[in-house]
Amino acid sequence: MVDGVVFLLENYFDGDCLTLFTLRLQATELELLLLKQLHKMKAFYLLRPVVNIVTKVPFPCFYIILLGEKDYLLDNDPAKINSKFFLNKETELSKYIVIAQNKLNFQQKSKALITLFRRGHPDALLLNPEDNLFAYTLFPFGEKMKNCPENGIEIKLLDKWVNNRFHKNLYPHKVPQLFNGCNLDVSFIEYVPYTIYHGRNEVKGIDGVMVKLIGESLNMTVRWLLRESWFSYLKNGSHYGILPDILYGRTHLACGGLIRSPELAGYVHFTTTYAISYLTWYLPQPPYEQTWKTMYKAFQKKLLLLSIAVIFTIPVFIAIIAKLADNELSLFKCITRCYVAAWALAVGNSTGKKPRTTSVRIIYAVWMIYAMHLALAYTASLAGLLTKSAHRPRVKNFNDLINTGLPTAMLDVHQSATTNISDPEVRQALDKFLLIEDTDEAISLMALHGNMSILDNSAYVDYTICSKFSKKPIYNSGLSTFPMKTGLMMRKSHFLYKIINKMIIRLVESGINDKIIKSTTKCRKTSRRLKSGQFKASTLRGLSGAFLVLGVGLLVAIAVFFLEQIIYQRNLYRNDKEAIIPYLN
């Protein structure tokens, strides 16, 4: 084993940096022999990473990872597998050797190499001691590949230790020209992907540049499979279309025009929230459902009872004290003022002295307008706006979403296209789909936890707030339309899933979205957030108007409040003056 590692270092090590990762607290016999041999050759770094703690390592470098029987690369715990104990950045100039100190079975070899592959290291080598020393890899780019894996990554026995040497070129610096690449099958409906017409209010094509770019980066040729509809039936009773293609594994990715209109979705008499984005992603299926609640239902029972008790108890004490002080202040006025003050504090965040109903109403109205612009409909429901929802969201926040885990469900943004499907098998698969809005927070958190698939930053959002009395729309937000819409879905079990995730994040960070997709403020904010590691909650794009309305409304409410106070004080002064003048006369 040590001789094989030394051979690789002598023949393929052409840099000045060498790093040895040891994942055990106590050194094994193999590790001691390897340390002794490496010390004779060259200076090197020795690192012992800790789970869930980011370890800074030199880059670019030649990395050696020693594996035991129960190490992180072989663990089934996602929290340990996701720990960043190796590099998570560009690695064209880096090389990996994973040394198994004990014989690994096929599943363990797969886990070790796939874990590195998902982090962007497709050409890592695994040295496994069997009856001899074998070198395994996922993508033997040094050889001429005739076929590409269809449903998963295939582990390739690249070379065998014979006569104290490996015979093949185990570490090519780049993909050779002899490698012909692979086909990336993409189903499309409704529009031809390479026919694009930029219209103001019409969509006549789909921008397939992003998918093509991904395919070229993976040395794959994109092959478009055009479909007539989302679901169609053949004479033999089987299905075809982009959703069956994904469900039954006939294609790698599926795209389609996702424009929704009242003619497709139908008119509704309650609040509807939906988003159509350029590219969509997979999400884990939560085990429970969370329905929206109005403001009074959002409180816990004990807190609600306590609030009611305070509202009605404090005025009683105020009235008693006022009575003892010979101040004519009725109990009804005390209750009314305390009730209004409580609403002003809860809804308008106002702590002014003796608030009046006019200012409170202005604050509440402005808060309604502001809440309607928020991407998270739960905020609007807390303001008492929502009585029903078009769909039943299943998570309270994105932390709940991320922590729900498996099984995986596909994101379905074209809900109206799947409502009339009666086939039991397809219906069962579609019932696992999850609908969720696209937000900055989702992009940040999904990128951080590696739980997103392919997405982008432009979305089409429409909110219709309806009165619970008249059942008619009382407010309709302005629509932010984009001429080109593309929805893309991908099986999470597909072998390209993780590496495409990482590529999309890199594309966003590098500003490639400015070239392919319209440059927006949100793109730049997301890019900065991804780079700096700041993953804070945020709202959707285009909220400048909402914040402006909120700010102006609050200023008006404050001005009205002070005007009421001035009038109130003048009335007191006038009343006192009218009472004093007869006495002076």
Coordinates of N, CA and C in Angstrom, one line a residue, residues 286 288-290 392-396:
P286 N -41.9 17.1 3.2 CA -42.1 17.2 4.7 C -43.2 16.2 5.2
Y288 N -45.5 16.6 7.4 CA -46.7 17.2 8.0 C -47.1 18.4 7.1
E289 N -48.3 18.9 7.4 CA -48.8 20.1 6.7 C -49.0 21.2 7.7
Q290 N -48.7 22.4 7.2 CA -48.9 23.6 8.0 C -49.8 24.6 7.3
R392 N -51.9 24.4 0.5 CA -51.6 24.2 1.9 C -50.1 23.9 2.1
P393 N -49.4 25.0 2.4 CA -47.9 24.8 2.6 C -47.7 23.9 3.7
R394 N -46.6 23.1 3.6 CA -46.3 22.1 4.6 C -45.2 22.4 5.5
V395 N -44.6 23.6 5.5 CA -43.5 23.9 6.3 C -43.8 25.3 6.9
K396 N -43.2 25.6 8.1 CA -43.3 26.9 8.7 C -42.2 27.8 8.2

